Amino acid sequence: MRVLGIETSCDETAVAVYDEAAGLLAHALHSQVELHRDYGGVVPELASRDHVRKLLPLITAVMRQARCAPADIDGIAYTAGPGLVGALLVGASVAQSLAFAWRVPALAIHHMEGHLLAPLMEADAPAFPFLALLVSGGHTQLLRVDGIGAYRLLGESLDDAAGEAFDKTAKLLGLAYPGGPALAQLATNGVPGRFVFPKPMTHRQGLDFSFSGLKTFAANTVRQYGDDAQARADIACAFQEAVVDTLVIKCRRAIAETGLRRLVMAGGVSANTLLRERLANLAGQEDIALYYPRLEFCTDNGAMIAYAGCRRLAAGEVATTRDIVVRARWDMQQLRPPAA
Ligand code: KG4
Ligand code: ZN
């Protein structure tokens, strides 16, 4: 079973070929960061147009790298949502067209399922069931995962996602888009404890998150102290500490409530060094196992989409439509196990 994966949900055009037996054969990515930088964020129309320009050449290159001819491909997996509709439509159109021409099924993959399953590509893959912390630019969720397509939402952000909070605060600190990694870098020069940010929702019951208040707190602090370079680093440090601490507190609570012994972290923010360190500490204290993808598969990539498609196809999933349908929003709990 060999699957071509296509990811175009936001500002990365990404393609991969995953083989059930041999693993990942090839993957490549074109980042649009430079294209959007002057605007301080992703401009949807520019994103769509760039996917149109880059997707077919990228597929050709990845197929060559994987030493694959169309006849070697058993299915095409594409991100059908959630994401920017125009951007998603590019991937969906190309995937459905190629699938029609190559006479193979085209599977619509949920972007966050791709993130969620990415750690399963590693040699030390987690077994089901596990607890998952999904932290990306658009989502912050805690899930109970009983198998592929068996996801129960335990808690999520009621407003901004963790990555979004990183990006917005980075912007306030004068850092270029995408600000998450830049803020984390700046924080390494910060003096811990000089500023203390609130840890939203941690005193309340439940597993939901809220990060928009942090951004307001950051805005006020930047207004007061932001002229000084050291203060900016100290603010970055305090902000990161508050986000990471909040995530860790909720993970600890979720472990206690579910009794699950495996914790998976995935999505762009799982690339964050402090978060990885703190969750590793938590795993040590709770005597549970922690899993995360290699760094390049934390953020958006084609491999996770090819992998999710390959697992689903191998488990008997059939493509039900040749229609080009994408979704800006899509509840993961609506997904079903492959054979269902
Ligand atoms: O998963 P992803 O690539 O795209 C979405 O599905 O949203 O996540 C991107 C998010 C951005 O908000 C980015 O700033 C954040 O992940 N991010 C980080 C780090 N690397 C990426 N945030 C904090 N620290 C990092 N090292
Ligand atoms: Zn993503």
mmCIF file of N, CA, C and O in Angstrom, residues 182-235:
data_model
loop_
_atom_site.group_PDB
_atom_site.id
_atom_site.type_symbol
_atom_site.label_atom_id
_atom_site.label_comp_id
_atom_site.label_asym_id
_atom_site.label_seq_id
_atom_site.Cartn_x
_atom_site.Cartn_y
_atom_site.Cartn_z
ATOM 1 N N ALA A 182 10.124 32.521 16.957
ATOM 2 C CA ALA A 182 10.923 33.710 17.266
ATOM 3 C C ALA A 182 10.729 34.129 18.720
ATOM 4 O O ALA A 182 11.682 34.520 19.408
ATOM 5 N N LEU A 183 9.481 34.031 19.194
ATOM 6 C CA LEU A 183 9.220 34.383 20.596
ATOM 7 C C LEU A 183 9.946 33.409 21.529
ATOM 8 O O LEU A 183 10.551 33.816 22.520
ATOM 9 N N ALA A 184 9.898 32.124 21.180
ATOM 10 C CA ALA A 184 10.585 31.113 21.998
ATOM 11 C C ALA A 184 12.087 31.404 22.047
ATOM 12 O O ALA A 184 12.727 31.273 23.097
ATOM 13 N N GLN A 185 12.631 31.852 20.926
ATOM 14 C CA GLN A 185 14.052 32.190 20.855
ATOM 15 C C GLN A 185 14.367 33.397 21.746
ATOM 16 O O GLN A 185 15.302 33.382 22.533
ATOM 17 N N LEU A 186 13.526 34.436 21.622
ATOM 18 C CA LEU A 186 13.717 35.646 22.428
ATOM 19 C C LEU A 186 13.636 35.319 23.921
ATOM 20 O O LEU A 186 14.379 35.872 24.741
ATOM 21 N N ALA A 187 12.734 34.397 24.257
ATOM 22 C CA ALA A 187 12.517 34.042 25.670
ATOM 23 C C ALA A 187 13.770 33.446 26.313
ATOM 24 O O ALA A 187 13.939 33.532 27.536
ATOM 25 N N THR A 188 14.650 32.872 25.505
ATOM 26 C CA THR A 188 15.861 32.265 26.090
ATOM 27 C C THR A 188 16.763 33.337 26.722
ATOM 28 O O THR A 188 17.577 33.031 27.588
ATOM 29 N N ASN A 189 16.613 34.609 26.303
ATOM 30 C CA ASN A 189 17.391 35.701 26.908
ATOM 31 C C ASN A 189 16.661 36.367 28.076
ATOM 32 O O ASN A 189 17.176 37.312 28.666
ATOM 33 N N GLY A 190 15.450 35.905 28.357
ATOM 34 C CA GLY A 190 14.637 36.555 29.379
ATOM 35 C C GLY A 190 14.992 36.122 30.793
ATOM 36 O O GLY A 190 15.512 35.028 31.001
ATOM 37 N N VAL A 191 14.729 37.031 31.732
ATOM 38 C CA VAL A 191 14.939 36.717 33.148
ATOM 39 C C VAL A 191 13.628 36.140 33.691
ATOM 40 O O VAL A 191 12.632 36.850 33.763
ATOM 41 N N PRO A 192 13.632 34.860 34.082
ATOM 42 C CA PRO A 192 12.398 34.258 34.593
ATOM 43 C C PRO A 192 11.952 34.967 35.867
ATOM 44 O O PRO A 192 12.777 35.346 36.696
ATOM 45 N N GLY A 193 10.654 35.179 35.980
ATOM 46 C CA GLY A 193 10.115 35.722 37.222
ATOM 47 C C GLY A 193 10.014 37.236 37.275
ATOM 48 O O GLY A 193 9.383 37.781 38.168
ATOM 49 N N ARG A 194 10.632 37.947 36.309
ATOM 50 C CA ARG A 194 10.517 39.409 36.368
ATOM 51 C C ARG A 194 9.071 39.829 36.125
ATOM 52 O O ARG A 194 8.548 40.719 36.797
ATOM 53 N N PHE A 195 8.443 39.199 35.145
ATOM 54 C CA PHE A 195 7.008 39.415 34.937
ATOM 55 C C PHE A 195 6.301 38.092 35.195
ATOM 56 O O PHE A 195 6.845 37.029 34.915
ATOM 57 N N VAL A 196 5.097 38.180 35.746
ATOM 58 C CA VAL A 196 4.327 36.957 35.956
ATOM 59 C C VAL A 196 2.963 37.121 35.296
ATOM 60 O O VAL A 196 2.184 37.997 35.667
ATOM 61 N N PHE A 197 2.730 36.291 34.285
ATOM 62 C CA PHE A 197 1.456 36.322 33.568
ATOM 63 C C PHE A 197 0.437 35.436 34.276
ATOM 64 O O PHE A 197 0.815 34.467 34.930
ATOM 65 N N PRO A 198 -0.856 35.760 34.125
ATOM 66 C CA PRO A 198 -1.877 34.874 34.716
ATOM 67 C C PRO A 198 -1.896 33.533 33.973
ATOM 68 O O PRO A 198 -1.490 33.463 32.820
ATOM 69 N N LYS A 199 -2.354 32.496 34.687
ATOM 70 C CA LYS A 199 -2.514 31.190 34.030
ATOM 71 C C LYS A 199 -4.008 30.923 33.907
ATOM 72 O O LYS A 199 -4.632 30.427 34.843
ATOM 73 N N PRO A 200 -4.570 31.296 32.764
ATOM 74 C CA PRO A 200 -6.021 31.270 32.617
ATOM 75 C C PRO A 200 -6.622 29.879 32.782
ATOM 76 O O PRO A 200 -6.042 28.905 32.332
ATOM 77 N N MET A 201 -7.760 29.829 33.451
ATOM 78 C CA MET A 201 -8.594 28.623 33.589
ATOM 79 C C MET A 201 -7.975 27.529 34.461
ATOM 80 O O MET A 201 -8.565 26.466 34.606
ATOM 81 N N THR A 202 -6.795 27.746 35.013
ATOM 82 C CA THR A 202 -6.179 26.636 35.741
ATOM 83 C C THR A 202 -6.822 26.427 37.116
ATOM 84 O O THR A 202 -6.711 25.352 37.681
ATOM 85 N N HIS A 203 -7.487 27.459 37.641
ATOM 86 C CA HIS A 203 -8.129 27.292 38.939
ATOM 87 C C HIS A 203 -9.554 26.782 38.805
ATOM 88 O O HIS A 203 -10.209 26.463 39.774
ATOM 89 N N ARG A 204 -9.999 26.722 37.540
ATOM 90 C CA ARG A 204 -11.357 26.228 37.305
ATOM 91 C C ARG A 204 -11.340 24.746 36.980
ATOM 92 O O ARG A 204 -10.372 24.235 36.459
ATOM 93 N N GLN A 205 -12.440 24.094 37.294
ATOM 94 C CA GLN A 205 -12.589 22.680 36.941
ATOM 95 C C GLN A 205 -12.519 22.512 35.429
ATOM 96 O O GLN A 205 -12.698 23.460 34.691
ATOM 97 N N GLY A 206 -12.276 21.304 35.007
ATOM 98 C CA GLY A 206 -12.402 21.007 33.580
ATOM 99 C C GLY A 206 -11.094 21.109 32.826
ATOM 100 O O GLY A 206 -10.049 21.446 33.386
ATOM 101 N N LEU A 207 -11.168 20.789 31.552
ATOM 102 C CA LEU A 207 -9.966 20.681 30.728
ATOM 103 C C LEU A 207 -9.956 21.676 29.570
ATOM 104 O O LEU A 207 -9.191 21.522 28.622
ATOM 105 N N ASP A 208 -10.806 22.704 29.652
ATOM 106 C CA ASP A 208 -10.789 23.714 28.597
ATOM 107 C C ASP A 208 -9.676 24.730 28.830
ATOM 108 O O ASP A 208 -9.153 24.857 29.933
ATOM 109 N N PHE A 209 -9.341 25.441 27.772
ATOM 110 C CA PHE A 209 -8.288 26.450 27.813
ATOM 111 C C PHE A 209 -8.845 27.804 27.383
ATOM 112 O O PHE A 209 -9.877 27.878 26.715
ATOM 113 N N SER A 210 -8.130 28.867 27.734
ATOM 114 C CA SER A 210 -8.434 30.195 27.220
ATOM 115 C C SER A 210 -7.120 30.972 27.161
ATOM 116 O O SER A 210 -6.416 31.074 28.166
ATOM 117 N N PHE A 211 -6.786 31.461 25.999
ATOM 118 C CA PHE A 211 -5.488 32.145 25.863
ATOM 119 C C PHE A 211 -5.602 33.608 25.443
ATOM 120 O O PHE A 211 -4.594 34.297 25.365
ATOM 121 N N SER A 212 -6.837 34.075 25.172
ATOM 122 C CA SER A 212 -6.926 35.436 24.638
ATOM 123 C C SER A 212 -6.585 36.477 25.709
ATOM 124 O O SER A 212 -6.105 37.560 25.398
ATOM 125 N N GLY A 213 -6.824 36.146 26.985
ATOM 126 C CA GLY A 213 -6.503 37.069 28.071
ATOM 127 C C GLY A 213 -5.004 37.326 28.177
ATOM 128 O O GLY A 213 -4.572 38.435 28.528
ATOM 129 N N LEU A 214 -4.225 36.312 27.855
ATOM 130 C CA LEU A 214 -2.760 36.446 27.915
ATOM 131 C C LEU A 214 -2.259 37.495 26.947
ATOM 132 O O LEU A 214 -1.325 38.248 27.230
ATOM 133 N N LYS A 215 -2.903 37.520 25.798
ATOM 134 C CA LYS A 215 -2.539 38.469 24.750
ATOM 135 C C LYS A 215 -2.799 39.905 25.236
ATOM 136 O O LYS A 215 -1.966 40.795 25.047
ATOM 137 N N THR A 216 -3.934 40.096 25.910
ATOM 138 C CA THR A 216 -4.260 41.418 26.452
ATOM 139 C C THR A 216 -3.254 41.803 27.531
ATOM 140 O O THR A 216 -2.757 42.933 27.562
ATOM 141 N N PHE A 217 -2.940 40.834 28.386
ATOM 142 C CA PHE A 217 -1.953 41.068 29.445
ATOM 143 C C PHE A 217 -0.606 41.444 28.817
ATOM 144 O O PHE A 217 0.070 42.375 29.259
ATOM 145 N N ALA A 218 -0.261 40.713 27.742
ATOM 146 C CA ALA A 218 0.999 40.989 27.041
ATOM 147 C C ALA A 218 0.974 42.394 26.445
ATOM 148 O O ALA A 218 1.950 43.148 26.558
ATOM 149 N N ALA A 219 -0.156 42.766 25.842
ATOM 150 C CA ALA A 219 -0.267 44.090 25.202
ATOM 151 C C ALA A 219 -0.030 45.191 26.241
ATOM 152 O O ALA A 219 0.712 46.147 25.993
ATOM 153 N N ASN A 220 -0.657 45.035 27.410
ATOM 154 C CA ASN A 220 -0.499 46.052 28.456
ATOM 155 C C ASN A 220 0.939 46.122 28.963
ATOM 156 O O ASN A 220 1.482 47.200 29.174
ATOM 157 N N THR A 221 1.546 44.959 29.133
ATOM 158 C CA THR A 221 2.924 44.932 29.645
ATOM 159 C C THR A 221 3.899 45.510 28.616
ATOM 160 O O THR A 221 4.827 46.250 28.974
ATOM 161 N N VAL A 222 3.659 45.176 27.345
ATOM 162 C CA VAL A 222 4.526 45.708 26.283
ATOM 163 C C VAL A 222 4.396 47.234 26.224
ATOM 164 O O VAL A 222 5.387 47.955 26.075
ATOM 165 N N ARG A 223 3.172 47.721 26.378
ATOM 166 C CA ARG A 223 2.948 49.175 26.329
ATOM 167 C C ARG A 223 3.751 49.871 27.436
ATOM 168 O O ARG A 223 4.337 50.918 27.241
ATOM 169 N N GLN A 224 3.799 49.231 28.588
ATOM 170 C CA GLN A 224 4.454 49.835 29.743
ATOM 171 C C GLN A 224 5.986 49.720 29.699
ATOM 172 O O GLN A 224 6.697 50.648 30.050
ATOM 173 N N TYR A 225 6.477 48.553 29.275
ATOM 174 C CA TYR A 225 7.928 48.296 29.390
ATOM 175 C C TYR A 225 8.630 48.013 28.063
ATOM 176 O O TYR A 225 9.841 47.819 28.022
ATOM 177 N N GLY A 226 7.825 47.938 26.968
ATOM 178 C CA GLY A 226 8.321 47.371 25.716
ATOM 179 C C GLY A 226 9.453 48.112 25.020
ATOM 180 O O GLY A 226 10.035 47.585 24.070
ATOM 181 N N ASP A 227 9.780 49.348 25.442
ATOM 182 C CA ASP A 227 10.849 50.092 24.773
ATOM 183 C C ASP A 227 12.217 49.490 25.046
ATOM 184 O O ASP A 227 13.174 49.716 24.310
ATOM 185 N N ASP A 228 12.294 48.708 26.099
ATOM 186 C CA ASP A 228 13.579 48.157 26.529
ATOM 187 C C ASP A 228 13.750 46.716 26.028
ATOM 188 O O ASP A 228 12.858 45.878 26.195
ATOM 189 N N ALA A 229 14.874 46.440 25.381
ATOM 190 C CA ALA A 229 15.094 45.126 24.760
ATOM 191 C C ALA A 229 15.073 43.993 25.792
ATOM 192 O O ALA A 229 14.502 42.933 25.550
ATOM 193 N N GLN A 230 15.710 44.246 26.954
ATOM 194 C CA GLN A 230 15.724 43.201 27.982
ATOM 195 C C GLN A 230 14.306 42.927 28.483
ATOM 196 O O GLN A 230 13.920 41.771 28.700
ATOM 197 N N ALA A 231 13.518 43.996 28.636
ATOM 198 C CA ALA A 231 12.136 43.813 29.103
ATOM 199 C C ALA A 231 11.342 42.981 28.099
ATOM 200 O O ALA A 231 10.536 42.129 28.492
ATOM 201 N N ARG A 232 11.590 43.185 26.801
ATOM 202 C CA ARG A 232 10.871 42.404 25.787
ATOM 203 C C ARG A 232 11.210 40.916 25.926
ATOM 204 O O ARG A 232 10.337 40.053 25.828
ATOM 205 N N ALA A 233 12.464 40.635 26.157
ATOM 206 C CA ALA A 233 12.863 39.228 26.357
ATOM 207 C C ALA A 233 12.220 38.673 27.634
ATOM 208 O O ALA A 233 11.767 37.523 27.661
ATOM 209 N N ASP A 234 12.165 39.505 28.680
ATOM 210 C CA ASP A 234 11.554 39.065 29.942
ATOM 211 C C ASP A 234 10.056 38.801 29.764
ATOM 212 O O ASP A 234 9.505 37.862 30.353
ATOM 213 N N ILE A 235 9.410 39.634 28.937
ATOM 214 C CA ILE A 235 7.978 39.446 28.666
ATOM 215 C C ILE A 235 7.768 38.146 27.884
ATOM 216 O O ILE A 235 6.874 37.351 28.185
#
